[in-house]
């Protein structure tokens, strides 16, 4: 359904725009029907940038993003609106997503104005009520209020309801849980699972591995703009292959076991990360000489499980 | 929910806003009602020359025997009109250009920026002198237009900066994902969030226009007919009002301009505190 | 007892009246104890933490007493508290790593701070250098500006500064929330290290992230809507909590190993009551599946077994 092909995003910074900041580097992956894909990465990994590119808010520097085979950046006019009818997003900060001077319902009114200009009022109200109930909100509790009168959890669900008004097929959820309280998090998460069961695909962007494990079918691990590991969630968590994934798994605070002794804390003087060698080279405990010279390719080590690593990457390491 | 009334409450509570608004209101009332009490035409020679304030001529007379009070209140009206028109035009231009440059960015921003900078460094006085040379008859409208068209750059800059920061906010992204066109986003999403900023910009433009108009009138580049506070001061100085002790001719217009512009600026500072909760003292 | 708090009541003064942020908190933190202060946003944990060291408007001190190492802390008096701040009680505020003055070098920042306490920088320098080594920061850091350091490094610098004079009590307010997973772990391990080496006697670690507390805290104090719900050793809180709120909270935490398709976790429906005019009695009443008539009366925070305090009529 959605495919990214070698997508790269480079920002120009510095006084005359001479310095380059590589946010996303040659990322390729696909999202199919009815699946939740977790995009996992810490700050600086490029995960939010990827989400925003999929939502057509940023333009990639190179590479193509295809939806149903068509390049989304070539869409104009009605075709573009059609894209947004099928692909929508929800962001991290529930309060920032609302224009503070208007009531929260306005986000629904915008959808109506742009996508259903001729619908009758009663039909629209019914649609809105259905969408609200589908996300577990009581319409009489939340309609007609200002954003600051609702809680974070309610606002996030409101936004998901907004997306549902459009018959979407793909929802980009960028850290939508992180600003919610512990008691509401799990409910919103369960909601995403229910939506998946009803036919929706979700790109779940997060830095929290336990959330990713709970909800996703496949996981993609990003480090500094590159995919380092990709595959079925259970496989990745049971048998992490890339040293970065291993480090992540070790470092997340768990409630079923204490942190063990730190296995590695390496800091090599960085050799232009991302430009010439493996992007994880400066911190990698198992790095070898080739890692500083060549960017490792994403190789399939077992069915559906990909790793970009010279040492653990199976096929590419033997050829290297 | 009360956020509007809360704002008004704070606005009233704030001493600066209260005092500034009162002073301004005083002068506005004077400008509206005053001329009704003026018994003489401002520029007509009606009375004994250089006469101090009396029951007949409330603010005395000029060297030529013109009624200073009549000049004063008519001049107030003219000053306010220029302030409103000139300030209004300046604000409108600044807002439109600032919004467009801030929202579109890229090439549009570069071009508009260049344009803004050019107008900013124009030697307005020189241009005005040239215009004055060609337009031998000038009215208040022309003066307001001129002020408006040369005072907008700094407002455009400020609005552009605000737009830049607002445009990165997530509710703008949401509007884009709802398929809204750029114009709708600029005027319906971004501008309403800058209302306090826009308001304060207008106040400053108003005050600035009054000052510029007074300056222009003072050096003789103002309207060729009618009367204004600046023109009064011009005449007063020209005819040596102060050395001759005719304080009633020079002081009222000067004091009025100082008071009006001062009140506006003080209100502005106060409004900043009102709109920005963090600056409030509770 | 390093810290003893008795019946602390802190409200916020607003236009519409008092917000009951902390309502009668009574607890103690022992010597060498790392107590986690947990709860959702708006529960009052940050207010409680800040009131112990920097009680400024709009916070209003209503009643209560605080004792540190047997001496009473005059928390309502900002000037008199100065004598205690930084020396005996210290705080690492939230977002501190972003609040370093960008125009000063780290070294001169520290020197200034020490000078306000009447301490000569040069006397402290050897100890400072030892601690820099301990947290794996190079000595060069003292000559750098804050923007030259990474987020993790800045956080470590802030932690170092706050603990330089070996305070009896350290309050850490959400120090891990903006950090990456690997830095989070390093920061947490540092808190434990500080305690182990005696740089800090007791610590109050404020966070909403329960799993971090599982890793480093000795005891956990759970707050809800301004009231204390439960305090117990960390294993007890996680394995056998007694307050309904704690139970439901623990049950809603995703752990690596739990998948939605296999075992569906449940959240707590509803939301906390408004604190402007809070309902009487137990504030968890409306969301509690075990609520009954007695809950209209505020339950006392009592010790139901050694070291385990609960405020719930069902458990007393």
mmCIF file with all atom_site columns, N, CA and C in Angstrom, chain C residues 20-66:
data_model
loop_
_atom_site.group_PDB
_atom_site.id
_atom_site.type_symbol
_atom_site.label_atom_id
_atom_site.label_alt_id
_atom_site.label_comp_id
_atom_site.label_asym_id
_atom_site.label_entity_id
_atom_site.label_seq_id
_atom_site.pdbx_PDB_ins_code
_atom_site.Cartn_x
_atom_site.Cartn_y
_atom_site.Cartn_z
_atom_site.occupancy
_atom_site.B_iso_or_equiv
_atom_site.pdbx_formal_charge
_atom_site.auth_seq_id
_atom_site.auth_comp_id
_atom_site.auth_asym_id
_atom_site.auth_atom_id
_atom_site.pdbx_PDB_model_num
ATOM 1   N N  . UNK C 1 20 ? -6.112 22.937 45.368 1.00 0.00 ? 20 UNK C N  1
ATOM 2   C CA . UNK C 1 20 ? -5.604 22.079 46.445 1.00 0.00 ? 20 UNK C CA 1
ATOM 3   C C  . UNK C 1 20 ? -4.566 21.096 45.910 1.00 0.00 ? 20 UNK C C  1
ATOM 4   N N  . UNK C 1 21 ? -3.369 21.586 45.709 1.00 0.00 ? 21 UNK C N  1
ATOM 5   C CA . UNK C 1 21 ? -2.367 20.772 45.022 1.00 0.00 ? 21 UNK C CA 1
ATOM 6   C C  . UNK C 1 21 ? -1.808 19.655 45.897 1.00 0.00 ? 21 UNK C C  1
ATOM 7   N N  . UNK C 1 22 ? -1.517 19.967 47.157 1.00 0.00 ? 22 UNK C N  1
ATOM 8   C CA . UNK C 1 22 ? -1.019 18.928 48.068 1.00 0.00 ? 22 UNK C CA 1
ATOM 9   C C  . UNK C 1 22 ? -1.873 19.002 49.325 1.00 0.00 ? 22 UNK C C  1
ATOM 10  N N  . UNK C 1 23 ? -2.529 17.922 49.639 1.00 0.00 ? 23 UNK C N  1
ATOM 11  C CA . UNK C 1 23 ? -3.517 17.953 50.723 1.00 0.00 ? 23 UNK C CA 1
ATOM 12  C C  . UNK C 1 23 ? -3.110 17.041 51.859 1.00 0.00 ? 23 UNK C C  1
ATOM 13  N N  . UNK C 1 24 ? -2.407 17.578 52.814 1.00 0.00 ? 24 UNK C N  1
ATOM 14  C CA . UNK C 1 24 ? -2.090 16.768 53.993 1.00 0.00 ? 24 UNK C CA 1
ATOM 15  C C  . UNK C 1 24 ? -1.138 15.619 53.721 1.00 0.00 ? 24 UNK C C  1
ATOM 16  N N  . UNK C 1 25 ? 0.112  15.924 53.395 1.00 0.00 ? 25 UNK C N  1
ATOM 17  C CA . UNK C 1 25 ? 1.082  14.859 53.138 1.00 0.00 ? 25 UNK C CA 1
ATOM 18  C C  . UNK C 1 25 ? 1.904  14.581 54.390 1.00 0.00 ? 25 UNK C C  1
ATOM 19  N N  . UNK C 1 26 ? 1.931  13.342 54.822 1.00 0.00 ? 26 UNK C N  1
ATOM 20  C CA . UNK C 1 26 ? 2.743  12.934 55.962 1.00 0.00 ? 26 UNK C CA 1
ATOM 21  C C  . UNK C 1 26 ? 3.531  11.705 55.574 1.00 0.00 ? 26 UNK C C  1
ATOM 22  N N  . UNK C 1 27 ? 4.856  11.836 55.570 1.00 0.00 ? 27 UNK C N  1
ATOM 23  C CA . UNK C 1 27 ? 5.682  10.682 55.223 1.00 0.00 ? 27 UNK C CA 1
ATOM 24  C C  . UNK C 1 27 ? 7.105  10.968 55.679 1.00 0.00 ? 27 UNK C C  1
ATOM 25  N N  . UNK C 1 28 ? 7.967  9.967  55.583 1.00 0.00 ? 28 UNK C N  1
ATOM 26  C CA . UNK C 1 28 ? 9.371  10.222 55.899 1.00 0.00 ? 28 UNK C CA 1
ATOM 27  C C  . UNK C 1 28 ? 10.275 9.453  54.947 1.00 0.00 ? 28 UNK C C  1
ATOM 28  N N  . UNK C 1 29 ? 11.463 9.983  54.785 1.00 0.00 ? 29 UNK C N  1
ATOM 29  C CA . UNK C 1 29 ? 12.449 9.345  53.932 1.00 0.00 ? 29 UNK C CA 1
ATOM 30  C C  . UNK C 1 29 ? 13.663 9.065  54.791 1.00 0.00 ? 29 UNK C C  1
ATOM 31  N N  . UNK C 1 30 ? 14.130 7.822  54.795 1.00 0.00 ? 30 UNK C N  1
ATOM 32  C CA . UNK C 1 30 ? 15.229 7.464  55.672 1.00 0.00 ? 30 UNK C CA 1
ATOM 33  C C  . UNK C 1 30 ? 16.585 7.842  55.105 1.00 0.00 ? 30 UNK C C  1
ATOM 34  N N  . UNK C 1 31 ? 17.598 7.669  55.953 1.00 0.00 ? 31 UNK C N  1
ATOM 35  C CA . UNK C 1 31 ? 18.971 7.896  55.529 1.00 0.00 ? 31 UNK C CA 1
ATOM 36  C C  . UNK C 1 31 ? 19.357 6.923  54.429 1.00 0.00 ? 31 UNK C C  1
ATOM 37  N N  . UNK C 1 32 ? 19.905 7.444  53.346 1.00 0.00 ? 32 UNK C N  1
ATOM 38  C CA . UNK C 1 32 ? 20.348 6.544  52.291 1.00 0.00 ? 32 UNK C CA 1
ATOM 39  C C  . UNK C 1 32 ? 19.213 5.978  51.457 1.00 0.00 ? 32 UNK C C  1
ATOM 40  N N  . UNK C 1 33 ? 17.999 6.470  51.658 1.00 0.00 ? 33 UNK C N  1
ATOM 41  C CA . UNK C 1 33 ? 16.869 5.908  50.912 1.00 0.00 ? 33 UNK C CA 1
ATOM 42  C C  . UNK C 1 33 ? 16.659 6.692  49.618 1.00 0.00 ? 33 UNK C C  1
ATOM 43  N N  . UNK C 1 34 ? 16.401 5.966  48.551 1.00 0.00 ? 34 UNK C N  1
ATOM 44  C CA . UNK C 1 34 ? 15.975 6.619  47.317 1.00 0.00 ? 34 UNK C CA 1
ATOM 45  C C  . UNK C 1 34 ? 14.479 6.379  47.213 1.00 0.00 ? 34 UNK C C  1
ATOM 46  N N  . UNK C 1 35 ? 13.706 7.429  47.430 1.00 0.00 ? 35 UNK C N  1
ATOM 47  C CA . UNK C 1 35 ? 12.253 7.283  47.375 1.00 0.00 ? 35 UNK C CA 1
ATOM 48  C C  . UNK C 1 35 ? 11.745 7.800  46.052 1.00 0.00 ? 35 UNK C C  1
ATOM 49  N N  . UNK C 1 36 ? 11.017 6.985  45.356 1.00 0.00 ? 36 UNK C N  1
ATOM 50  C CA . UNK C 1 36 ? 10.414 7.434  44.116 1.00 0.00 ? 36 UNK C CA 1
ATOM 51  C C  . UNK C 1 36 ? 9.093  8.111  44.433 1.00 0.00 ? 36 UNK C C  1
ATOM 52  N N  . UNK C 1 37 ? 8.851  9.261  43.848 1.00 0.00 ? 37 UNK C N  1
ATOM 53  C CA . UNK C 1 37 ? 7.584  9.949  44.038 1.00 0.00 ? 37 UNK C CA 1
ATOM 54  C C  . UNK C 1 37 ? 6.863  9.859  42.696 1.00 0.00 ? 37 UNK C C  1
ATOM 55  N N  . UNK C 1 38 ? 5.838  9.020  42.651 1.00 0.00 ? 38 UNK C N  1
ATOM 56  C CA . UNK C 1 38 ? 5.215  8.712  41.363 1.00 0.00 ? 38 UNK C CA 1
ATOM 57  C C  . UNK C 1 38 ? 3.773  9.155  41.314 1.00 0.00 ? 38 UNK C C  1
ATOM 58  N N  . UNK C 1 39 ? 3.281  9.366  40.116 1.00 0.00 ? 39 UNK C N  1
ATOM 59  C CA . UNK C 1 39 ? 1.892  9.755  39.944 1.00 0.00 ? 39 UNK C CA 1
ATOM 60  C C  . UNK C 1 39 ? 1.718  10.387 38.593 1.00 0.00 ? 39 UNK C C  1
ATOM 61  N N  . UNK C 1 40 ? 0.483  10.602 38.214 1.00 0.00 ? 40 UNK C N  1
ATOM 62  C CA . UNK C 1 40 ? 0.227  11.177 36.895 1.00 0.00 ? 40 UNK C CA 1
ATOM 63  C C  . UNK C 1 40 ? 0.424  12.683 36.932 1.00 0.00 ? 40 UNK C C  1
ATOM 64  N N  . UNK C 1 41 ? 0.297  13.309 35.768 1.00 0.00 ? 41 UNK C N  1
ATOM 65  C CA . UNK C 1 41 ? 0.497  14.752 35.749 1.00 0.00 ? 41 UNK C CA 1
ATOM 66  C C  . UNK C 1 41 ? -0.662 15.393 36.493 1.00 0.00 ? 41 UNK C C  1
ATOM 67  N N  . UNK C 1 42 ? -0.336 16.381 37.283 1.00 0.00 ? 42 UNK C N  1
ATOM 68  C CA . UNK C 1 42 ? -1.369 17.059 38.046 1.00 0.00 ? 42 UNK C CA 1
ATOM 69  C C  . UNK C 1 42 ? -1.634 16.435 39.403 1.00 0.00 ? 42 UNK C C  1
ATOM 70  N N  . UNK C 1 43 ? -0.872 15.401 39.776 1.00 0.00 ? 43 UNK C N  1
ATOM 71  C CA . UNK C 1 43 ? -1.139 14.756 41.063 1.00 0.00 ? 43 UNK C CA 1
ATOM 72  C C  . UNK C 1 43 ? -0.506 15.501 42.214 1.00 0.00 ? 43 UNK C C  1
ATOM 73  N N  . UNK C 1 44 ? 0.393  16.415 41.936 1.00 0.00 ? 44 UNK C N  1
ATOM 74  C CA . UNK C 1 44 ? 0.970  17.189 43.017 1.00 0.00 ? 44 UNK C CA 1
ATOM 75  C C  . UNK C 1 44 ? 2.398  16.813 43.359 1.00 0.00 ? 44 UNK C C  1
ATOM 76  N N  . UNK C 1 45 ? 2.979  15.868 42.628 1.00 0.00 ? 45 UNK C N  1
ATOM 77  C CA . UNK C 1 45 ? 4.325  15.438 43.020 1.00 0.00 ? 45 UNK C CA 1
ATOM 78  C C  . UNK C 1 45 ? 5.362  16.530 42.822 1.00 0.00 ? 45 UNK C C  1
ATOM 79  N N  . UNK C 1 46 ? 5.262  17.270 41.707 1.00 0.00 ? 46 UNK C N  1
ATOM 80  C CA . UNK C 1 46 ? 6.219  18.345 41.490 1.00 0.00 ? 46 UNK C CA 1
ATOM 81  C C  . UNK C 1 46 ? 6.016  19.446 42.524 1.00 0.00 ? 46 UNK C C  1
ATOM 82  N N  . UNK C 1 47 ? 4.758  19.743 42.838 1.00 0.00 ? 47 UNK C N  1
ATOM 83  C CA . UNK C 1 47 ? 4.487  20.767 43.852 1.00 0.00 ? 47 UNK C CA 1
ATOM 84  C C  . UNK C 1 47 ? 5.099  20.360 45.175 1.00 0.00 ? 47 UNK C C  1
ATOM 85  N N  . UNK C 1 48 ? 4.892  19.110 45.545 1.00 0.00 ? 48 UNK C N  1
ATOM 86  C CA . UNK C 1 48 ? 5.435  18.626 46.816 1.00 0.00 ? 48 UNK C CA 1
ATOM 87  C C  . UNK C 1 48 ? 6.949  18.761 46.820 1.00 0.00 ? 48 UNK C C  1
ATOM 88  N N  . UNK C 1 49 ? 7.588  18.297 45.745 1.00 0.00 ? 49 UNK C N  1
ATOM 89  C CA . UNK C 1 49 ? 9.043  18.367 45.675 1.00 0.00 ? 49 UNK C CA 1
ATOM 90  C C  . UNK C 1 49 ? 9.543  19.802 45.763 1.00 0.00 ? 49 UNK C C  1
ATOM 91  N N  . UNK C 1 50 ? 8.928  20.684 45.012 1.00 0.00 ? 50 UNK C N  1
ATOM 92  C CA . UNK C 1 50 ? 9.390  22.069 45.008 1.00 0.00 ? 50 UNK C CA 1
ATOM 93  C C  . UNK C 1 50 ? 9.105  22.781 46.316 1.00 0.00 ? 50 UNK C C  1
ATOM 94  N N  . UNK C 1 51 ? 8.011  22.440 46.942 1.00 0.00 ? 51 UNK C N  1
ATOM 95  C CA . UNK C 1 51 ? 7.664  23.166 48.171 1.00 0.00 ? 51 UNK C CA 1
ATOM 96  C C  . UNK C 1 51 ? 8.711  22.948 49.243 1.00 0.00 ? 51 UNK C C  1
ATOM 97  N N  . UNK C 1 52 ? 9.415  21.811 49.181 1.00 0.00 ? 52 UNK C N  1
ATOM 98  C CA . UNK C 1 52 ? 10.399 21.534 50.212 1.00 0.00 ? 52 UNK C CA 1
ATOM 99  C C  . UNK C 1 52 ? 11.601 22.447 50.104 1.00 0.00 ? 52 UNK C C  1
ATOM 100 N N  . UNK C 1 53 ? 11.817 23.009 48.909 1.00 0.00 ? 53 UNK C N  1
ATOM 101 C CA . UNK C 1 53 ? 13.031 23.785 48.746 1.00 0.00 ? 53 UNK C CA 1
ATOM 102 C C  . UNK C 1 53 ? 12.814 25.193 48.225 1.00 0.00 ? 53 UNK C C  1
ATOM 103 N N  . UNK C 1 54 ? 11.766 25.413 47.446 1.00 0.00 ? 54 UNK C N  1
ATOM 104 C CA . UNK C 1 54 ? 11.619 26.727 46.839 1.00 0.00 ? 54 UNK C CA 1
ATOM 105 C C  . UNK C 1 54 ? 10.142 27.039 46.694 1.00 0.00 ? 54 UNK C C  1
ATOM 106 N N  . UNK C 1 55 ? 9.561  27.484 47.775 1.00 0.00 ? 55 UNK C N  1
ATOM 107 C CA . UNK C 1 55 ? 8.123  27.698 47.807 1.00 0.00 ? 55 UNK C CA 1
ATOM 108 C C  . UNK C 1 55 ? 7.823  29.136 47.401 1.00 0.00 ? 55 UNK C C  1
ATOM 109 N N  . UNK C 1 56 ? 7.595  29.353 46.086 1.00 0.00 ? 56 UNK C N  1
ATOM 110 C CA . UNK C 1 56 ? 7.370  30.740 45.704 1.00 0.00 ? 56 UNK C CA 1
ATOM 111 C C  . UNK C 1 56 ? 5.979  30.872 45.098 1.00 0.00 ? 56 UNK C C  1
ATOM 112 N N  . UNK C 1 57 ? 5.439  32.108 45.073 1.00 0.00 ? 57 UNK C N  1
ATOM 113 C CA . UNK C 1 57 ? 4.112  32.302 44.502 1.00 0.00 ? 57 UNK C CA 1
ATOM 114 C C  . UNK C 1 57 ? 4.104  31.811 43.060 1.00 0.00 ? 57 UNK C C  1
ATOM 115 N N  . UNK C 1 58 ? 3.007  31.279 42.565 1.00 0.00 ? 58 UNK C N  1
ATOM 116 C CA . UNK C 1 58 ? 1.696  31.222 43.200 1.00 0.00 ? 58 UNK C CA 1
ATOM 117 C C  . UNK C 1 58 ? 1.481  30.097 44.214 1.00 0.00 ? 58 UNK C C  1
ATOM 118 N N  . UNK C 1 59 ? 2.545  29.355 44.574 1.00 0.00 ? 59 UNK C N  1
ATOM 119 C CA . UNK C 1 59 ? 2.373  28.346 45.627 1.00 0.00 ? 59 UNK C CA 1
ATOM 120 C C  . UNK C 1 59 ? 2.143  29.054 46.950 1.00 0.00 ? 59 UNK C C  1
ATOM 121 N N  . UNK C 1 60 ? 1.240  28.533 47.740 1.00 0.00 ? 60 UNK C N  1
ATOM 122 C CA . UNK C 1 60 ? 0.977  29.144 49.046 1.00 0.00 ? 60 UNK C CA 1
ATOM 123 C C  . UNK C 1 60 ? 1.101  28.075 50.115 1.00 0.00 ? 60 UNK C C  1
ATOM 124 N N  . UNK C 1 61 ? 1.863  28.381 51.156 1.00 0.00 ? 61 UNK C N  1
ATOM 125 C CA . UNK C 1 61 ? 2.021  27.447 52.277 1.00 0.00 ? 61 UNK C CA 1
ATOM 126 C C  . UNK C 1 61 ? 0.817  27.586 53.182 1.00 0.00 ? 61 UNK C C  1
ATOM 127 N N  . UNK C 1 62 ? 0.142  26.485 53.414 1.00 0.00 ? 62 UNK C N  1
ATOM 128 C CA . UNK C 1 62 ? -1.058 26.546 54.247 1.00 0.00 ? 62 UNK C CA 1
ATOM 129 C C  . UNK C 1 62 ? -0.761 26.024 55.640 1.00 0.00 ? 62 UNK C C  1
ATOM 130 N N  . UNK C 1 63 ? -0.250 24.801 55.713 1.00 0.00 ? 63 UNK C N  1
ATOM 131 C CA . UNK C 1 63 ? 0.150  24.297 57.031 1.00 0.00 ? 63 UNK C CA 1
ATOM 132 C C  . UNK C 1 63 ? 1.080  23.114 56.837 1.00 0.00 ? 63 UNK C C  1
ATOM 133 N N  . UNK C 1 64 ? 1.657  22.650 57.936 1.00 0.00 ? 64 UNK C N  1
ATOM 134 C CA . UNK C 1 64 ? 2.518  21.480 57.866 1.00 0.00 ? 64 UNK C CA 1
ATOM 135 C C  . UNK C 1 64 ? 3.924  21.793 58.359 1.00 0.00 ? 64 UNK C C  1
ATOM 136 N N  . UNK C 1 65 ? 4.644  20.730 58.714 1.00 0.00 ? 65 UNK C N  1
ATOM 137 C CA . UNK C 1 65 ? 6.007  20.920 59.186 1.00 0.00 ? 65 UNK C CA 1
ATOM 138 C C  . UNK C 1 65 ? 6.935  19.960 58.465 1.00 0.00 ? 65 UNK C C  1
ATOM 139 N N  . UNK C 1 66 ? 8.125  20.459 58.237 1.00 0.00 ? 66 UNK C N  1
ATOM 140 C CA . UNK C 1 66 ? 9.124  19.645 57.536 1.00 0.00 ? 66 UNK C CA 1
ATOM 141 C C  . UNK C 1 66 ? 10.384 19.628 58.373 1.00 0.00 ? 66 UNK C C  1
#
